[in-house]
Amino acid sequence: MTFAEARDVIVAALEAHIGCPVVLSGQISDMPGYPYCYYSVLTPRASGHAFGLKEVAVAEAEGGYLLRRSEPVSATMSFTFCSQNRETDGGYIFGEDEALALAEKANGFFLLDGHNIQTTQGDIVVSNVGSPANRSGFLVEDTVRRYGFDIRIAFVRTDEKKTTTVLVPGNFAGDAHS
């Protein structure tokens, strides 16, 4: 699994859970209406396994071989939930309350429902969930109410390449144990 695959699964699941847009920060696009969430990637890949686990697998479709390298990795993402005081058809909304409620709902998602997300590429485990904190900021005439937290995820990254040669220990030319 790649980080982008893991990220896309997490963003889609969170968006479905909280019921508002979850968008990548720092993009040139129209700002969604309130409330919304934006995320940023703090660390796309952290690993303590320089060489990973290597294995040779039979490629089913082409009758050849695949050299596969896998390693457990982690990544850190930051989520910020935004709202603003405003009038709606249903009454007045306090941005402070709405942003905090969304942050708490999302935090609960990662602590319970989204703690272990299973995909066809492998599992994504949320290994650390930060506490919601105030990230509000003044915007022209009003304050955008923001609450956010960071999560650390763990997954297995796998790289593959086709190969025609398979080296088996003990079968090298000049090997005393051949």
PDB file of C-alpha atoms in Angstrom:
ATOM      1  CA  MET A   1       0.000   0.000   0.000  1.00  0.00           C
ATOM      2  CA  THR A   2       1.207   3.517  -0.696  1.00  0.00           C
ATOM      3  CA  PHE A   3       0.624   6.557   1.489  1.00  0.00           C
ATOM      4  CA  ALA A   4      -1.723   8.034  -1.158  1.00  0.00           C
ATOM      5  CA  GLU A   5      -3.883   4.888  -1.056  1.00  0.00           C
ATOM      6  CA  ALA A   6      -4.015   4.982   2.749  1.00  0.00           C
ATOM      7  CA  ARG A   7      -4.749   8.734   2.771  1.00  0.00           C
ATOM      8  CA  ASP A   8      -7.610   8.404   0.273  1.00  0.00           C
ATOM      9  CA  VAL A   9      -9.270   5.658   2.334  1.00  0.00           C
ATOM     10  CA  ILE A  10      -8.952   7.680   5.552  1.00  0.00           C
ATOM     11  CA  VAL A  11     -10.269  10.901   4.004  1.00  0.00           C
ATOM     12  CA  ALA A  12     -13.288   9.156   2.417  1.00  0.00           C
ATOM     13  CA  ALA A  13     -14.155   7.330   5.656  1.00  0.00           C
ATOM     14  CA  LEU A  14     -13.829  10.499   7.755  1.00  0.00           C
ATOM     15  CA  GLU A  15     -15.894  12.548   5.298  1.00  0.00           C
ATOM     16  CA  ALA A  16     -18.684   9.957   5.408  1.00  0.00           C
ATOM     17  CA  HIS A  17     -18.564   9.869   9.212  1.00  0.00           C
ATOM     18  CA  ILE A  18     -18.681  13.618   9.901  1.00  0.00           C
ATOM     19  CA  GLY A  19     -20.949  14.539   6.971  1.00  0.00           C
ATOM     20  CA  CYS A  20     -19.001  17.519   5.630  1.00  0.00           C
ATOM     21  CA  PRO A  21     -16.186  18.044   3.107  1.00  0.00           C
ATOM     22  CA  VAL A  22     -12.623  16.965   4.000  1.00  0.00           C
ATOM     23  CA  VAL A  23     -10.201  18.763   1.685  1.00  0.00           C
ATOM     24  CA  LEU A  24      -6.431  19.011   1.297  1.00  0.00           C
ATOM     25  CA  SER A  25      -5.035  22.256   2.711  1.00  0.00           C
ATOM     26  CA  GLY A  26      -3.063  24.693   0.588  1.00  0.00           C
ATOM     27  CA  GLN A  27      -4.979  24.047  -2.640  1.00  0.00           C
ATOM     28  CA  ILE A  28      -6.032  26.672  -5.148  1.00  0.00           C
ATOM     29  CA  SER A  29      -9.753  26.022  -5.289  1.00  0.00           C
ATOM     30  CA  ASP A  30     -13.035  27.393  -4.025  1.00  0.00           C
ATOM     31  CA  MET A  31     -13.388  27.240  -0.273  1.00  0.00           C
ATOM     32  CA  PRO A  32     -16.175  24.889   0.783  1.00  0.00           C
ATOM     33  CA  GLY A  33     -19.080  26.283   2.771  1.00  0.00           C
ATOM     34  CA  TYR A  34     -19.026  25.952   6.554  1.00  0.00           C
ATOM     35  CA  PRO A  35     -18.549  23.566   8.202  1.00  0.00           C
ATOM     36  CA  TYR A  36     -15.626  21.750   6.599  1.00  0.00           C
ATOM     37  CA  CYS A  37     -12.392  20.005   7.464  1.00  0.00           C
ATOM     38  CA  TYR A  38      -8.991  20.418   5.920  1.00  0.00           C
ATOM     39  CA  TYR A  39      -6.053  18.100   6.325  1.00  0.00           C
ATOM     40  CA  SER A  40      -2.352  18.286   5.765  1.00  0.00           C
ATOM     41  CA  VAL A  41       0.305  15.628   5.568  1.00  0.00           C
ATOM     42  CA  LEU A  42       3.029  16.159   8.155  1.00  0.00           C
ATOM     43  CA  THR A  43       5.038  12.986   7.495  1.00  0.00           C
ATOM     44  CA  PRO A  44       4.107  10.799   4.494  1.00  0.00           C
ATOM     45  CA  ARG A  45       6.517   8.008   5.419  1.00  0.00           C
ATOM     46  CA  ALA A  46       8.609   7.200   8.461  1.00  0.00           C
ATOM     47  CA  SER A  47      10.399   3.890   8.679  1.00  0.00           C
ATOM     48  CA  GLY A  48      12.972   2.221  10.837  1.00  0.00           C
ATOM     49  CA  HIS A  49      13.481  -0.619   8.359  1.00  0.00           C
ATOM     50  CA  ALA A  50      16.025   0.483   5.760  1.00  0.00           C
ATOM     51  CA  PHE A  51      15.984  -2.721   3.737  1.00  0.00           C
ATOM     52  CA  GLY A  52      12.546  -4.112   4.561  1.00  0.00           C
ATOM     53  CA  LEU A  53      11.490  -7.701   4.010  1.00  0.00           C
ATOM     54  CA  LYS A  54      12.215  -9.139   0.572  1.00  0.00           C
ATOM     55  CA  GLU A  55      10.517 -12.113  -1.002  1.00  0.00           C
ATOM     56  CA  VAL A  56      10.106 -13.673  -4.414  1.00  0.00           C
ATOM     57  CA  ALA A  57       6.577 -14.450  -5.561  1.00  0.00           C
ATOM     58  CA  VAL A  58       5.268 -16.215  -8.641  1.00  0.00           C
ATOM     59  CA  ALA A  59       3.475 -13.794 -10.954  1.00  0.00           C
ATOM     60  CA  GLU A  60       0.222 -15.571 -11.720  1.00  0.00           C
ATOM     61  CA  ALA A  61      -0.725 -13.743 -14.903  1.00  0.00           C
ATOM     62  CA  GLU A  62       2.551 -13.845 -16.776  1.00  0.00           C
ATOM     63  CA  GLY A  63       4.177 -17.025 -15.464  1.00  0.00           C
ATOM     64  CA  GLY A  64       7.220 -15.057 -14.334  1.00  0.00           C
ATOM     65  CA  TYR A  65       8.432 -13.824 -10.983  1.00  0.00           C
ATOM     66  CA  LEU A  66       7.967 -10.714  -8.892  1.00  0.00           C
ATOM     67  CA  LEU A  67      10.528  -9.410  -6.476  1.00  0.00           C
ATOM     68  CA  ARG A  68       8.550  -7.889  -3.606  1.00  0.00           C
ATOM     69  CA  ARG A  69       9.873  -5.678  -0.801  1.00  0.00           C
ATOM     70  CA  SER A  70       7.629  -4.855   2.170  1.00  0.00           C
ATOM     71  CA  GLU A  71       8.140  -2.772   5.277  1.00  0.00           C
ATOM     72  CA  PRO A  72       5.998  -1.455   8.114  1.00  0.00           C
ATOM     73  CA  VAL A  73       5.825   2.344   7.933  1.00  0.00           C
ATOM     74  CA  SER A  74       4.012   5.158   9.693  1.00  0.00           C
ATOM     75  CA  ALA A  75       2.696   8.532   8.574  1.00  0.00           C
ATOM     76  CA  THR A  76       1.284  11.593  10.337  1.00  0.00           C
ATOM     77  CA  MET A  77      -1.728  13.610   9.207  1.00  0.00           C
ATOM     78  CA  SER A  78      -3.263  16.744  10.710  1.00  0.00           C
ATOM     79  CA  PHE A  79      -6.995  17.520  10.600  1.00  0.00           C
ATOM     80  CA  THR A  80      -8.583  20.923  11.269  1.00  0.00           C
ATOM     81  CA  PHE A  81     -12.352  21.430  11.521  1.00  0.00           C
ATOM     82  CA  CYS A  82     -13.640  24.881  10.576  1.00  0.00           C
ATOM     83  CA  SER A  83     -16.797  26.845  11.222  1.00  0.00           C
ATOM     84  CA  GLN A  84     -17.935  30.443  11.575  1.00  0.00           C
ATOM     85  CA  ASN A  85     -20.799  32.197  13.346  1.00  0.00           C
ATOM     86  CA  ARG A  86     -23.653  32.510  10.846  1.00  0.00           C
ATOM     87  CA  GLU A  87     -27.394  32.709  10.296  1.00  0.00           C
ATOM     88  CA  THR A  88     -29.091  29.748   8.613  1.00  0.00           C
ATOM     89  CA  ASP A  89     -32.686  28.812   7.859  1.00  0.00           C
ATOM     90  CA  GLY A  90     -32.549  26.661  10.989  1.00  0.00           C
ATOM     91  CA  GLY A  91     -31.341  29.520  13.226  1.00  0.00           C
ATOM     92  CA  TYR A  92     -28.047  30.921  14.394  1.00  0.00           C
ATOM     93  CA  ILE A  93     -24.959  28.680  14.452  1.00  0.00           C
ATOM     94  CA  PHE A  94     -22.093  29.368  16.827  1.00  0.00           C
ATOM     95  CA  GLY A  95     -18.943  28.495  14.920  1.00  0.00           C
ATOM     96  CA  GLU A  96     -17.054  27.709  18.130  1.00  0.00           C
ATOM     97  CA  ASP A  97     -19.540  25.010  19.111  1.00  0.00           C
ATOM     98  CA  GLU A  98     -19.830  23.549  15.612  1.00  0.00           C
ATOM     99  CA  ALA A  99     -16.061  23.317  15.012  1.00  0.00           C
ATOM    100  CA  LEU A 100     -15.455  21.722  18.412  1.00  0.00           C
ATOM    101  CA  ALA A 101     -18.326  19.249  17.937  1.00  0.00           C
ATOM    102  CA  LEU A 102     -16.932  18.168  14.546  1.00  0.00           C
ATOM    103  CA  ALA A 103     -13.424  17.772  15.981  1.00  0.00           C
ATOM    104  CA  GLU A 104     -14.781  15.654  18.837  1.00  0.00           C
ATOM    105  CA  LYS A 105     -16.854  13.522  16.443  1.00  0.00           C
ATOM    106  CA  ALA A 106     -13.826  12.952  14.185  1.00  0.00           C
ATOM    107  CA  ASN A 107     -11.599  12.230  17.172  1.00  0.00           C
ATOM    108  CA  GLY A 108     -14.084   9.573  18.312  1.00  0.00           C
ATOM    109  CA  PHE A 109     -14.102   8.088  14.819  1.00  0.00           C
ATOM    110  CA  PHE A 110     -10.337   7.511  14.901  1.00  0.00           C
ATOM    111  CA  LEU A 111     -10.477   6.154  18.456  1.00  0.00           C
ATOM    112  CA  LEU A 112     -13.230   3.629  17.700  1.00  0.00           C
ATOM    113  CA  ASP A 113     -14.615   3.034  14.175  1.00  0.00           C
ATOM    114  CA  GLY A 114     -11.555   4.160  12.219  1.00  0.00           C
ATOM    115  CA  HIS A 115      -8.942   2.674  14.544  1.00  0.00           C
ATOM    116  CA  ASN A 116      -8.326  -0.236  12.158  1.00  0.00           C
ATOM    117  CA  ILE A 117      -9.453   0.244   8.554  1.00  0.00           C
ATOM    118  CA  GLN A 118      -9.277  -2.829   6.340  1.00  0.00           C
ATOM    119  CA  THR A 119      -8.647  -2.391   2.612  1.00  0.00           C
ATOM    120  CA  THR A 120      -7.847  -4.711  -0.261  1.00  0.00           C
ATOM    121  CA  GLN A 121      -4.232  -3.450  -0.131  1.00  0.00           C
ATOM    122  CA  GLY A 122      -3.884  -4.146   3.616  1.00  0.00           C
ATOM    123  CA  ASP A 123      -4.852  -2.756   6.997  1.00  0.00           C
ATOM    124  CA  ILE A 124      -4.417   0.837   8.129  1.00  0.00           C
ATOM    125  CA  VAL A 125      -3.991   1.108  11.880  1.00  0.00           C
ATOM    126  CA  VAL A 126      -4.361   4.423  13.676  1.00  0.00           C
ATOM    127  CA  SER A 127      -1.559   4.158  16.236  1.00  0.00           C
ATOM    128  CA  ASN A 128      -1.933   7.571  17.882  1.00  0.00           C
ATOM    129  CA  VAL A 129      -4.754  10.115  18.055  1.00  0.00           C
ATOM    130  CA  GLY A 130      -4.032  13.571  19.443  1.00  0.00           C
ATOM    131  CA  SER A 131      -6.482  15.583  21.518  1.00  0.00           C
ATOM    132  CA  PRO A 132      -8.528  18.319  19.838  1.00  0.00           C
ATOM    133  CA  ALA A 133      -6.980  21.751  20.368  1.00  0.00           C
ATOM    134  CA  ASN A 134      -8.031  25.262  19.445  1.00  0.00           C
ATOM    135  CA  ARG A 135      -6.586  26.473  16.110  1.00  0.00           C
ATOM    136  CA  SER A 136      -8.851  29.499  15.561  1.00  0.00           C
ATOM    137  CA  GLY A 137      -7.685  32.452  13.520  1.00  0.00           C
ATOM    138  CA  PHE A 138      -8.891  35.923  12.648  1.00  0.00           C
ATOM    139  CA  LEU A 139     -10.025  36.329   9.023  1.00  0.00           C
ATOM    140  CA  VAL A 140     -10.611  39.912   7.775  1.00  0.00           C
ATOM    141  CA  GLU A 141     -13.611  40.877   9.957  1.00  0.00           C
ATOM    142  CA  ASP A 142     -14.466  37.714  11.841  1.00  0.00           C
ATOM    143  CA  THR A 143     -12.847  34.750  13.485  1.00  0.00           C
ATOM    144  CA  VAL A 144     -12.835  31.386  11.776  1.00  0.00           C
ATOM    145  CA  ARG A 145     -13.342  28.866  14.557  1.00  0.00           C
ATOM    146  CA  ARG A 146     -10.998  25.920  14.198  1.00  0.00           C
ATOM    147  CA  TYR A 147     -10.270  22.850  16.256  1.00  0.00           C
ATOM    148  CA  GLY A 148      -7.906  20.134  15.180  1.00  0.00           C
ATOM    149  CA  PHE A 149      -5.678  17.211  16.042  1.00  0.00           C
ATOM    150  CA  ASP A 150      -3.052  14.965  14.503  1.00  0.00           C
ATOM    151  CA  ILE A 151      -3.087  11.210  13.939  1.00  0.00           C
ATOM    152  CA  ARG A 152      -0.318   8.737  13.270  1.00  0.00           C
ATOM    153  CA  ILE A 153      -1.147   5.773  11.067  1.00  0.00           C
ATOM    154  CA  ALA A 154       0.721   2.544  10.423  1.00  0.00           C
ATOM    155  CA  PHE A 155       0.537   0.351   7.332  1.00  0.00           C
ATOM    156  CA  VAL A 156       2.691  -1.960   5.246  1.00  0.00           C
ATOM    157  CA  ARG A 157       4.305  -0.381   2.211  1.00  0.00           C
ATOM    158  CA  THR A 158       5.016  -2.827  -0.618  1.00  0.00           C
ATOM    159  CA  ASP A 159       7.132  -2.306  -3.733  1.00  0.00           C
ATOM    160  CA  GLU A 160       7.220  -4.843  -6.585  1.00  0.00           C
ATOM    161  CA  LYS A 161       9.157  -5.333  -9.775  1.00  0.00           C
ATOM    162  CA  LYS A 162       9.212  -8.039 -12.418  1.00  0.00           C
ATOM    163  CA  THR A 163      12.279 -10.258 -12.512  1.00  0.00           C
ATOM    164  CA  THR A 164      13.436 -13.183 -14.601  1.00  0.00           C
ATOM    165  CA  THR A 165      16.229 -14.358 -12.312  1.00  0.00           C
ATOM    166  CA  VAL A 166      15.691 -15.824  -8.880  1.00  0.00           C
ATOM    167  CA  LEU A 167      18.719 -16.306  -6.656  1.00  0.00           C
ATOM    168  CA  VAL A 168      18.348 -19.125  -4.138  1.00  0.00           C
ATOM    169  CA  PRO A 169      20.868 -19.262  -1.254  1.00  0.00           C
ATOM    170  CA  GLY A 170      23.211 -22.249  -1.600  1.00  0.00           C
ATOM    171  CA  ASN A 171      23.013 -22.327  -5.409  1.00  0.00           C
ATOM    172  CA  PHE A 172      25.644 -19.694  -6.280  1.00  0.00           C
ATOM    173  CA  ALA A 173      28.620 -20.590  -8.449  1.00  0.00           C
ATOM    174  CA  GLY A 174      31.670 -21.098  -6.281  1.00  0.00           C
ATOM    175  CA  ASP A 175      29.544 -21.561  -3.130  1.00  0.00           C
ATOM    176  CA  ALA A 176      31.172 -24.216  -0.977  1.00  0.00           C
ATOM    177  CA  HIS A 177      27.741 -25.462   0.086  1.00  0.00           C
ATOM    178  CA  SER A 178      26.302 -25.995  -3.424  1.00  0.00           C
TER     179      SER A 178
END
